[in-house]
Tab-separated table of C-alpha atoms and ligand atoms in Angstrom:
chain	number	residue	atom	x	y	z
Z	1	MET	CA	3.781	-22.763	2.372
Z	2	SER	CA	6.990	-20.878	3.352
Z	3	PRO	CA	7.308	-17.431	2.128
Z	4	ASP	CA	10.141	-16.290	-0.155
Z	5	VAL	CA	10.640	-13.322	2.064
Z	6	VAL	CA	10.171	-12.372	5.614
Z	7	VAL	CA	10.227	-8.648	6.534
Z	8	VAL	CA	10.753	-7.676	10.037
Z	9	GLY	CA	9.058	-4.531	11.071
Z	10	GLY	CA	5.963	-2.901	9.756
Z	11	GLY	CA	6.578	0.848	10.091
Z	12	VAL	CA	6.446	2.876	6.787
Z	13	ILE	CA	9.773	1.246	5.567
Z	14	GLY	CA	9.029	-2.369	6.155
Z	15	SER	CA	5.381	-1.859	4.850
Z	16	SER	CA	6.696	-0.173	1.592
Z	17	ILE	CA	9.173	-3.055	1.031
Z	18	THR	CA	6.399	-5.695	1.576
Z	19	TYR	CA	4.183	-3.834	-0.831
Z	20	GLN	CA	6.904	-3.791	-3.486
Z	21	LEU	CA	7.758	-7.393	-3.111
Z	22	ALA	CA	4.164	-8.306	-3.259
Z	23	ARG	CA	3.610	-6.171	-6.397
Z	24	ARG	CA	6.540	-8.136	-7.984
Z	25	GLY	CA	5.041	-11.382	-7.347
Z	26	ALA	CA	6.928	-12.611	-4.268
Z	27	ARG	CA	5.255	-14.459	-1.473
Z	28	VAL	CA	6.080	-12.246	1.481
Z	29	THR	CA	5.278	-12.299	5.325
Z	30	LEU	CA	5.531	-9.067	7.342
Z	31	PHE	CA	5.960	-9.258	11.222
Z	32	GLU	CA	5.027	-5.919	13.161
Z	33	ALA	CA	5.540	-6.054	16.914
Z	34	GLY	CA	3.317	-2.988	17.635
Z	35	SER	CA	6.249	-1.460	19.757
Z	36	ASP	CA	5.658	1.713	21.608
Z	37	GLY	CA	7.606	4.602	19.786
Z	38	GLN	CA	7.037	3.349	16.233
Z	39	ALA	CA	8.786	6.369	14.511
Z	40	SER	CA	6.054	6.365	11.585
Z	41	LEU	CA	3.255	6.762	13.957
Z	42	ALA	CA	4.715	10.160	15.354
Z	43	SER	CA	6.073	11.386	11.869
Z	44	ALA	CA	5.028	14.763	10.487
Z	45	GLY	CA	4.962	13.294	7.071
Z	46	VAL	CA	6.742	16.243	5.448
Z	47	ILE	CA	8.210	15.190	2.104
Z	48	ALA	CA	11.092	17.847	1.596
Z	49	ALA	CA	13.171	16.573	-1.231
Z	50	LEU	CA	14.268	19.808	-2.440
Z	51	SER	CA	14.784	22.300	0.603
Z	52	GLU	CA	16.828	19.901	2.671
Z	53	LEU	CA	20.746	20.256	2.660
Z	54	ALA	CA	21.757	16.608	2.184
Z	55	SER	CA	24.724	14.757	0.921
Z	56	ASP	CA	24.723	14.052	-2.810
Z	57	ALA	CA	23.967	10.304	-2.459
Z	58	LEU	CA	21.081	11.115	-0.131
Z	59	ARG	CA	19.780	13.796	-2.276
Z	60	GLU	CA	19.742	11.501	-5.244
Z	61	LEU	CA	17.533	8.953	-3.304
Z	62	ALA	CA	15.340	11.701	-1.994
Z	63	VAL	CA	14.638	13.239	-5.289
Z	64	GLU	CA	13.916	9.903	-6.699
Z	65	SER	CA	11.670	9.054	-3.812
Z	66	ALA	CA	9.558	12.217	-4.202
Z	67	ARG	CA	9.069	11.626	-7.906
Z	68	LEU	CA	7.665	8.110	-6.993
Z	69	TYR	CA	5.135	9.462	-4.599
Z	70	PRO	CA	2.334	10.773	-6.922
Z	71	ALA	CA	1.937	7.516	-8.834
Z	72	LEU	CA	2.180	5.350	-5.556
Z	73	CYS	CA	-0.385	7.334	-3.702
Z	74	ALA	CA	-2.623	7.169	-6.765
Z	75	ASP	CA	-2.021	3.462	-7.044
Z	76	LEU	CA	-2.795	2.774	-3.155
Z	77	GLN	CA	-6.015	4.830	-3.634
Z	78	GLU	CA	-7.031	2.665	-6.459
Z	79	ARG	CA	-6.243	-0.519	-4.628
Z	80	THR	CA	-7.598	0.416	-1.083
Z	81	GLY	CA	-9.683	3.191	-1.469
Z	82	ILE	CA	-7.652	5.093	1.129
Z	83	ASP	CA	-6.483	8.769	0.549
Z	84	VAL	CA	-3.069	8.819	2.237
Z	85	GLY	CA	-3.070	12.664	2.591
Z	86	TYR	CA	-0.485	13.245	-0.199
Z	87	ARG	CA	-0.728	17.005	-0.784
Z	88	ALA	CA	1.332	19.850	-2.251
Z	89	SER	CA	2.471	22.059	0.562
Z	90	PRO	CA	4.641	25.217	0.122
Z	91	LEU	CA	7.293	25.244	2.856
Z	92	MET	CA	8.764	28.279	4.579
Z	93	TYR	CA	11.906	28.536	6.807
Z	94	LEU	CA	11.476	31.454	9.162
Z	95	ALA	CA	13.995	33.990	10.557
Z	96	THR	CA	13.675	36.405	13.322
Z	97	THR	CA	17.293	37.294	13.929
Z	98	ASP	CA	20.207	38.281	11.878
Z	99	SER	CA	22.085	34.984	12.258
Z	100	GLU	CA	18.960	33.034	11.320
Z	101	GLN	CA	18.564	35.069	8.248
Z	102	ARG	CA	22.300	34.595	7.362
Z	103	ALA	CA	21.765	30.741	7.749
Z	104	LEU	CA	18.750	30.845	5.216
Z	105	MET	CA	20.838	32.927	2.782
Z	106	HIS	CA	23.447	30.268	3.052
Z	107	ARG	CA	20.807	27.596	2.615
Z	108	ARG	CA	19.419	29.415	-0.529
Z	109	ASP	CA	22.778	29.876	-2.010
Z	110	ARG	CA	23.773	26.232	-1.721
Z	111	LEU	CA	20.506	25.023	-3.061
Z	112	ALA	CA	20.602	27.460	-6.112
Z	113	ARG	CA	23.909	25.865	-7.082
Z	114	LEU	CA	21.990	22.459	-7.229
Z	115	ARG	CA	19.243	24.304	-9.316
Z	116	VAL	CA	16.661	24.362	-6.527
Z	117	GLY	CA	14.760	27.805	-6.574
Z	118	SER	CA	13.627	29.350	-3.432
Z	119	THR	CA	12.285	32.889	-2.621
Z	120	TRP	CA	13.388	35.254	0.195
Z	121	LEU	CA	10.401	37.130	1.324
Z	122	ASP	CA	10.522	40.116	3.919
Z	123	GLY	CA	8.545	40.010	7.012
Z	124	ALA	CA	5.509	41.860	5.421
Z	125	ARG	CA	5.555	39.450	2.428
Z	126	ALA	CA	5.788	36.437	4.416
Z	127	GLN	CA	2.799	37.615	6.318
Z	128	GLU	CA	0.983	38.002	3.162
Z	129	VAL	CA	1.575	34.422	2.280
Z	130	GLU	CA	0.997	33.084	5.782
Z	131	PRO	CA	-1.229	35.826	7.618
Z	132	SER	CA	-1.074	34.075	10.983
Z	133	LEU	CA	2.881	34.609	11.311
Z	134	ALA	CA	3.830	36.860	14.451
Z	135	ASP	CA	4.893	40.575	13.617
Z	136	ASP	CA	8.672	39.881	14.891
Z	137	LEU	CA	9.408	38.119	11.636
Z	138	ARG	CA	12.637	39.237	9.815
Z	139	GLY	CA	11.863	37.180	6.791
Z	140	ALA	CA	11.388	33.686	5.303
Z	141	LEU	CA	12.709	31.572	2.600
Z	142	LEU	CA	9.872	29.997	0.702
Z	143	PHE	CA	10.134	26.633	-1.237
Z	144	SER	CA	6.828	26.386	-3.174
Z	145	ARG	CA	7.155	22.692	-4.555
Z	146	GLU	CA	7.265	20.423	-1.435
Z	147	HIS	CA	4.749	17.928	-0.245
Z	148	GLN	CA	3.314	16.075	2.745
Z	149	VAL	CA	1.464	12.985	3.474
Z	150	SER	CA	-0.169	11.242	6.470
Z	151	THR	CA	2.389	8.614	7.648
Z	152	PRO	CA	0.077	6.316	9.710
Z	153	THR	CA	-2.370	6.141	6.812
Z	154	LEU	CA	0.258	5.609	4.379
Z	155	THR	CA	1.594	2.774	6.305
Z	156	LEU	CA	-1.744	1.290	6.654
Z	157	ALA	CA	-2.619	1.523	3.035
Z	158	LEU	CA	0.630	0.080	2.001
Z	159	GLN	CA	-0.093	-2.973	4.304
Z	160	ARG	CA	-3.704	-3.450	2.956
Z	161	ALA	CA	-2.500	-3.116	-0.533
Z	162	ALA	CA	0.251	-5.736	-0.013
Z	163	ALA	CA	-2.348	-8.174	1.704
Z	164	ASP	CA	-4.639	-7.639	-1.236
Z	165	LEU	CA	-1.783	-8.809	-3.305
Z	166	GLY	CA	-1.396	-11.937	-1.191
Z	167	ALA	CA	1.161	-10.801	1.613
Z	168	THR	CA	0.620	-12.118	5.089
Z	169	ILE	CA	0.779	-9.344	7.738
Z	170	ARG	CA	1.261	-10.773	11.267
Z	171	SER	CA	0.906	-8.662	14.244
Z	172	GLU	CA	3.719	-10.453	16.267
Z	173	ALA	CA	7.159	-9.697	17.166
Z	174	VAL	CA	9.978	-11.793	15.666
Z	175	ASP	CA	11.847	-13.278	18.666
Z	176	ARG	CA	14.857	-14.618	16.786
Z	177	LEU	CA	16.579	-14.438	13.484
Z	178	LEU	CA	17.564	-18.089	12.536
Z	179	VAL	CA	21.095	-18.134	11.132
Z	180	GLN	CA	22.354	-21.491	9.811
Z	181	GLY	CA	26.012	-21.384	9.167
Z	182	GLU	CA	26.652	-18.433	6.783
Z	183	ARG	CA	22.956	-18.284	5.764
Z	184	MET	CA	19.872	-16.390	7.221
Z	185	ALA	CA	17.272	-19.372	7.325
Z	186	GLY	CA	14.181	-17.534	8.599
Z	187	VAL	CA	12.642	-16.263	12.033
Z	188	ASP	CA	11.202	-17.566	15.311
Z	189	ALA	CA	8.026	-15.327	15.958
Z	190	GLY	CA	4.795	-15.925	17.992
Z	191	GLY	CA	5.923	-19.747	18.924
Z	192	ASP	CA	6.405	-20.493	15.234
Z	193	THR	CA	9.496	-21.091	13.060
Z	194	VAL	CA	9.005	-19.431	9.581
Z	195	TRP	CA	11.680	-20.584	7.238
Z	196	ALA	CA	12.523	-18.284	4.428
Z	197	PRO	CA	15.375	-17.938	2.115
Z	198	GLU	CA	15.485	-14.084	2.356
Z	199	VAL	CA	15.007	-12.015	5.583
Z	200	VAL	CA	14.834	-8.225	5.586
Z	201	VAL	CA	15.333	-6.397	8.532
Z	202	ALA	CA	13.518	-3.181	8.608
Z	203	ALA	CA	12.761	-2.635	12.359
Z	204	GLY	CA	13.621	1.079	12.458
Z	205	ALA	CA	15.325	1.835	15.719
Z	206	TRP	CA	15.177	-1.631	17.083
Z	207	SER	CA	17.111	-3.087	14.174
Z	208	GLY	CA	20.322	-2.888	16.076
Z	209	ARG	CA	19.093	-5.197	18.680
Z	210	TRP	CA	19.721	-8.049	16.474
Z	211	ALA	CA	23.514	-7.450	16.529
Z	212	GLN	CA	24.371	-9.975	19.064
Z	213	SER	CA	23.068	-13.040	16.961
Z	214	LEU	CA	24.646	-11.721	13.750
Z	215	PRO	CA	28.340	-11.591	12.443
Z	216	VAL	CA	27.924	-7.860	11.612
Z	217	GLU	CA	27.577	-4.449	13.409
Z	218	ILE	CA	24.187	-2.965	12.914
Z	219	PRO	CA	24.863	0.581	14.558
Z	220	VAL	CA	21.265	1.850	14.696
Z	221	ARG	CA	20.243	3.850	17.741
Z	222	PRO	CA	16.930	5.432	18.769
Z	223	VAL	CA	16.595	9.159	18.590
Z	224	ARG	CA	13.368	10.273	20.516
Z	225	GLY	CA	11.069	12.942	18.649
Z	226	GLN	CA	8.158	14.255	20.453
Z	227	MET	CA	5.279	16.090	18.849
Z	228	VAL	CA	2.045	17.764	19.889
Z	229	GLY	CA	-1.234	17.784	17.904
Z	230	VAL	CA	-3.555	20.743	18.257
Z	231	LYS	CA	-7.045	21.827	16.798
Z	232	THR	CA	-7.982	25.273	15.778
Z	233	ALA	CA	-11.492	26.691	14.979
Z	234	GLY	CA	-10.492	28.261	11.486
Z	235	SER	CA	-8.174	26.891	8.981
Z	236	LEU	CA	-5.122	28.307	10.364
Z	237	LEU	CA	-1.729	27.629	8.229
Z	238	ARG	CA	-1.515	27.427	4.533
Z	239	THR	CA	2.189	26.468	4.404
Z	240	ILE	CA	4.560	24.225	6.268
Z	241	LEU	CA	6.523	26.506	8.697
Z	242	PHE	CA	10.012	25.497	9.879
Z	243	ALA	CA	11.780	27.660	12.678
Z	244	PRO	CA	14.892	26.512	14.502
Z	245	ASP	CA	13.033	25.500	17.530
Z	246	VAL	CA	9.722	24.150	16.060
Z	247	TYR	CA	7.917	23.244	12.835
Z	248	LEU	CA	4.316	23.476	12.039
Z	249	LEU	CA	1.824	22.158	9.547
Z	250	ARG	CA	-1.746	21.403	8.974
Z	251	LYS	CA	-2.606	17.875	8.230
Z	252	ALA	CA	-5.104	16.707	5.835
Z	253	GLU	CA	-7.140	15.342	8.754
Z	254	GLY	CA	-7.649	18.923	10.003
Z	255	TRP	CA	-5.340	19.201	13.038
Z	256	ILE	CA	-1.968	21.115	13.301
Z	257	TYR	CA	1.256	19.131	13.757
Z	258	VAL	CA	3.787	20.882	16.160
Z	259	GLY	CA	7.074	19.218	16.259
Z	260	ALA	CA	9.591	18.026	17.220
Z	261	THR	CA	12.144	17.350	19.729
Z	262	VAL	CA	15.446	15.530	18.856
Z	263	GLU	CA	16.533	13.661	21.855
Z	264	GLU	CA	19.077	10.779	23.105
Z	265	ALA	CA	16.716	8.977	25.491
Z	266	GLY	CA	17.279	5.387	24.579
Z	267	PHE	CA	14.198	3.248	24.204
Z	268	ASP	CA	12.134	5.473	26.276
Z	269	ALA	CA	9.182	6.515	24.188
Z	270	ARG	CA	7.216	8.389	26.667
Z	271	PRO	CA	6.149	11.944	25.936
Z	272	THR	CA	7.280	14.366	28.565
Z	273	VAL	CA	5.878	17.673	30.060
Z	274	GLU	CA	9.030	19.613	29.367
Z	275	ALA	CA	8.903	18.855	25.538
Z	276	VAL	CA	5.204	19.671	25.232
Z	277	ARG	CA	5.733	22.980	27.132
Z	278	ASP	CA	8.658	24.003	24.855
Z	279	LEU	CA	7.058	22.963	21.551
Z	280	LEU	CA	3.812	24.641	22.439
Z	281	THR	CA	5.671	27.753	23.650
Z	282	ALA	CA	7.597	28.002	20.516
Z	283	ALA	CA	4.545	27.325	18.385
Z	284	VAL	CA	2.708	30.300	19.927
Z	285	ARG	CA	5.520	32.624	19.696
Z	286	ARG	CA	5.555	32.068	15.782
Z	287	VAL	CA	1.803	31.759	15.301
Z	288	PRO	CA	-0.008	33.729	18.126
Z	289	ALA	CA	-3.361	32.526	17.111
Z	290	LEU	CA	-2.389	28.888	18.420
Z	291	ALA	CA	-2.975	30.152	21.928
Z	292	LYS	CA	-6.464	29.538	21.296
Z	293	ALA	CA	-6.175	26.082	19.870
Z	294	THR	CA	-7.188	22.994	21.851
Z	295	PHE	CA	-4.997	20.173	22.697
Z	296	ALA	CA	-5.492	16.910	20.669
Z	297	HIS	CA	-2.759	14.576	21.444
Z	298	THR	CA	1.085	14.057	22.021
Z	299	ARG	CA	3.369	11.487	20.633
Z	300	ALA	CA	6.867	10.381	20.905
Z	301	GLY	CA	8.597	8.318	18.174
Z	302	LEU	CA	12.210	6.662	18.067
Z	303	ARG	CA	13.756	7.778	14.928
Z	304	PRO	CA	16.356	5.222	13.657
Z	305	ALA	CA	19.814	6.886	13.576
Z	306	THR	CA	23.136	5.786	12.219
Z	307	PRO	CA	26.674	7.170	12.993
Z	308	ASP	CA	27.059	8.724	9.697
Z	309	GLY	CA	23.487	9.989	9.050
Z	310	LEU	CA	23.045	7.769	6.085
Z	311	PRO	CA	20.558	4.770	6.046
Z	312	LEU	CA	21.787	1.171	5.926
Z	313	LEU	CA	20.248	-0.254	2.667
Z	314	GLY	CA	21.455	-3.512	1.166
Z	315	ARG	CA	22.694	-6.939	1.960
Z	316	LEU	CA	24.166	-7.726	5.484
Z	317	PRO	CA	27.830	-8.938	4.815
Z	318	GLY	CA	28.860	-12.335	5.781
Z	319	LEU	CA	25.175	-13.711	5.642
Z	320	VAL	CA	23.470	-15.098	2.362
Z	321	GLY	CA	19.772	-14.156	2.423
Z	322	ALA	CA	19.850	-11.307	4.700
Z	323	SER	CA	19.172	-7.627	3.944
Z	324	ILE	CA	18.520	-4.372	5.928
Z	325	ALA	CA	16.571	-1.166	5.496
Z	326	ALA	CA	17.079	0.934	8.503
Z	327	GLY	CA	18.426	4.035	10.042
Z	328	HIS	CA	16.398	6.462	7.907
Z	329	PHE	CA	16.494	8.970	10.889
Z	330	ARG	CA	14.579	12.264	9.747
Z	331	GLU	CA	13.829	11.317	6.332
Z	332	GLY	CA	12.149	7.811	6.394
Z	333	VAL	CA	8.821	9.059	5.174
Z	334	LEU	CA	10.540	10.807	2.238
Z	335	LEU	CA	12.403	7.815	1.460
Z	336	ALA	CA	9.954	5.197	1.917
Z	337	PRO	CA	8.875	4.785	-1.852
Z	338	VAL	CA	12.353	4.446	-3.272
Z	339	THR	CA	13.578	2.286	-0.352
Z	340	GLY	CA	10.734	-0.138	-0.965
Z	341	GLU	CA	11.524	-0.303	-4.728
Z	342	LEU	CA	15.292	-0.603	-4.257
Z	343	ILE	CA	15.178	-3.399	-1.582
Z	344	ALA	CA	12.408	-5.456	-3.351
Z	345	ASP	CA	14.719	-5.467	-6.334
Z	346	LEU	CA	17.712	-6.243	-4.476
Z	347	VAL	CA	16.105	-9.098	-2.556
Z	348	LEU	CA	14.647	-10.616	-5.928
Z	349	HIS	CA	18.014	-10.380	-7.542
Z	350	ARG	CA	17.085	-7.670	-10.008
Z	351	ARG	CA	19.275	-4.503	-10.509
Z	352	PRO	CA	18.195	-1.601	-8.273
Z	353	ARG	CA	17.314	1.527	-10.121
Z	354	LEU	CA	19.948	3.509	-8.257
Z	355	PRO	CA	23.446	2.711	-6.756
Z	356	LEU	CA	23.407	1.563	-3.173
Z	357	ASP	CA	27.078	1.815	-2.507
Z	358	ALA	CA	26.921	4.930	-0.117
Z	359	PHE	CA	24.423	2.971	2.069
Z	360	ASP	CA	26.019	-0.451	2.166
Z	361	PRO	CA	25.860	-1.914	5.527
Z	362	ALA	CA	29.424	-3.209	5.207
Z	363	ARG	CA	30.689	0.352	5.618
Z	364	PHE	CA	30.807	-0.280	9.388
Z	365	VAL	CA	33.421	-2.537	10.941
Z	366	ILE	CA	32.692	-6.292	10.560
Z	367	ARG	CA	33.031	-7.942	13.769
Z	368	ALA	CA	35.942	-10.387	14.249
Z	369	ALA	CA	34.891	-14.041	13.917
I	1	FAD	C1	8.481	13.173	15.572
I	1	FAD	C2	8.906	12.719	14.335
I	1	FAD	C3	8.670	13.438	13.178
I	1	FAD	C4	9.084	12.925	11.783
I	1	FAD	N1	9.003	13.727	10.840
I	1	FAD	C5	9.356	13.210	9.634
I	1	FAD	C6	8.971	13.898	8.406
I	1	FAD	O1	8.354	14.944	8.410
I	1	FAD	N2	9.497	13.396	7.284
I	1	FAD	C7	10.238	12.357	7.099
I	1	FAD	O2	10.636	11.836	5.943
I	1	FAD	N3	10.515	11.690	8.200
I	1	FAD	C8	10.264	12.034	9.331
I	1	FAD	N4	10.373	11.234	10.638
I	1	FAD	C9	11.305	10.158	10.454
I	1	FAD	C10	10.506	9.019	10.089
I	1	FAD	O3	9.164	8.913	10.716
I	1	FAD	C11	11.277	7.550	10.333
I	1	FAD	O4	12.527	7.772	9.353
I	1	FAD	C12	10.516	6.638	9.680
I	1	FAD	O5	9.340	6.483	10.145
I	1	FAD	C13	11.175	5.255	10.083
I	1	FAD	O6	10.479	4.135	9.689
I	1	FAD	P1	10.819	2.725	9.819
I	1	FAD	O7	9.747	1.736	9.429
I	1	FAD	O8	12.314	2.446	9.619
I	1	FAD	O9	10.725	2.663	11.479
I	1	FAD	P2	9.429	2.651	12.481
I	1	FAD	O10	8.425	3.339	11.929
I	1	FAD	O11	10.013	2.783	13.897
I	1	FAD	O12	9.011	1.026	12.492
I	1	FAD	C14	9.728	0.109	12.872
I	1	FAD	C15	8.952	-1.139	13.268
I	1	FAD	O13	9.590	-2.197	13.568
I	1	FAD	C16	8.784	-2.962	14.519
I	1	FAD	N5	9.680	-3.872	15.320
I	1	FAD	C17	10.743	-3.611	16.007
I	1	FAD	N6	11.077	-4.906	16.508
I	1	FAD	C18	10.424	-5.983	15.910
I	1	FAD	C19	10.353	-7.264	16.072
I	1	FAD	N7	11.154	-7.804	16.856
I	1	FAD	N8	9.545	-7.893	15.312
I	1	FAD	C20	8.668	-7.405	14.481
I	1	FAD	N9	8.560	-5.944	14.521
I	1	FAD	C21	9.579	-5.399	15.094
I	1	FAD	C22	8.356	-1.791	15.424
I	1	FAD	O14	7.158	-2.196	16.122
I	1	FAD	C23	7.985	-0.646	14.585
I	1	FAD	O15	6.684	-0.624	14.115
I	1	FAD	C24	9.941	11.879	11.817
I	1	FAD	C25	10.160	10.996	13.004
I	1	FAD	C26	9.673	11.460	14.131
I	1	FAD	C27	9.849	10.539	15.485
C-alpha cells in the first residue's frame, strides 16, 4: 500500500517528523541514505534555548522546542526503553580577556531584557563551580537551566518509536523526486517508485541538491563541523563550557565532547589533523587536566546552513504536496521536537501550533518558469 507521506532524510529532523506523523496515524515511509557527514551523528546535543542570542522568531521556536523535550524523551523511553541522555546541564560562557568579558556582559544585558537570568562569576567563583578550569580565567557567565541530549541515540529512538507505530524505515537513498505537473507525486528510491500525495524533504545539508528538478530555490549549503571525543579517568566537567574557540561537555555515555569547527568545505566530511590539533589545544588551555585524557574518536558533520540563518519550514511554493524542513544549521537538535510537530501538522492539514511565516521557503527567489 502506498504511504500517505514520504520523508526524505533520517537525521534528527526527518526522524522527528516521521515519529510525529506516525503518532498522528499517518502511513509514513522514511528514506535514509546513510551519507557520510550526517550532522546529527556529530552533534554535541546541547539544548540551549535560553542562552543563545537569536532572532525573535527563532527564539520563540527554540523555547517551545525546549519545552517539548521532557515529555518527548519520557514518551520515547516508555515506547522503546531507550534513554536518550536528556539531562539538565548548567552552561558557562568563559572569558579570559577584557573583550571576551565585555561580550559576555552584552549577552547578559540583552538576555536580561528577555527575562533570561544569568549570573556573572569572577574567576575564583567560576572555579568553585567547575574546579577543572585553568587559572587564567577572568570570569564566566552561568546559565543554570540549559539541557543536553545524545543526538545519535535520540535519532535512533525516534525511528524505533515511529516503526513501532507502523512507519516504514528504509535505509536507501532517494534518487529522484517525482514531479507531475504542479504536484509532487512520490520518489524513486532503490529501484522502486513510491507514490505518495505528500513528500517532505528533510535531507539536511543535501536538501539543496534537489533544486535542479524543482521549480523553486532550496538555498541550503553544507558547513562542516568537526569534533573530538576524549575519555578521562575521573568525572571531569560538571557544566557545559563555551569559550570563543572551543566548547566542552561530558556526555551521558561518559566521554567528553570537544567541539567544534565551522568550515566552508563543501560536501567533504573528512576530519582533518589541523582541526583535531586546534580543538584539543584550545580544550587543554581551558581545562588543563584534559592533557591526560585518552583519545576516543573524531567526527565531522555537515550542518545545513541557509543565507539568512533561519531554517526552511513549510510548503515548497509552486508544488502541491511538497514540504521542506531543512537548514537548521547549529540548532537542529534544539529545534527537532517542535519541527517534528509543526511539519506533521502542516502536512496533515492541521493548524501548526506556532506561525511559520518567518521560515517560509518562499522567501527565497522563485525561479522563473
Ligand atoms: C559538530 C556539530 C555540532 C553540533 N552541535 C549542536 C548542538 O549542540 N545543538 C544543536 O541544536 N545542534 C547542533 N548541531 C547542529 C545539528 O546537528 C543539525 O542542525 C541537525 O543535526 C540537522 O539535522 P538534519 O536531520 O536536518 O540533518 P542531518 O542530520 O545531516 O540528516 C540529513 C540526512 O539526510 C540524509 N539524506 C541526504 N540525501 C538523501 C537522499 N537522497 N535520500 C535519503 N536520505 C538522504 C543523509 O544521509 C542524512 O542522514 C551540530 C552540528 C555539528 C556538525
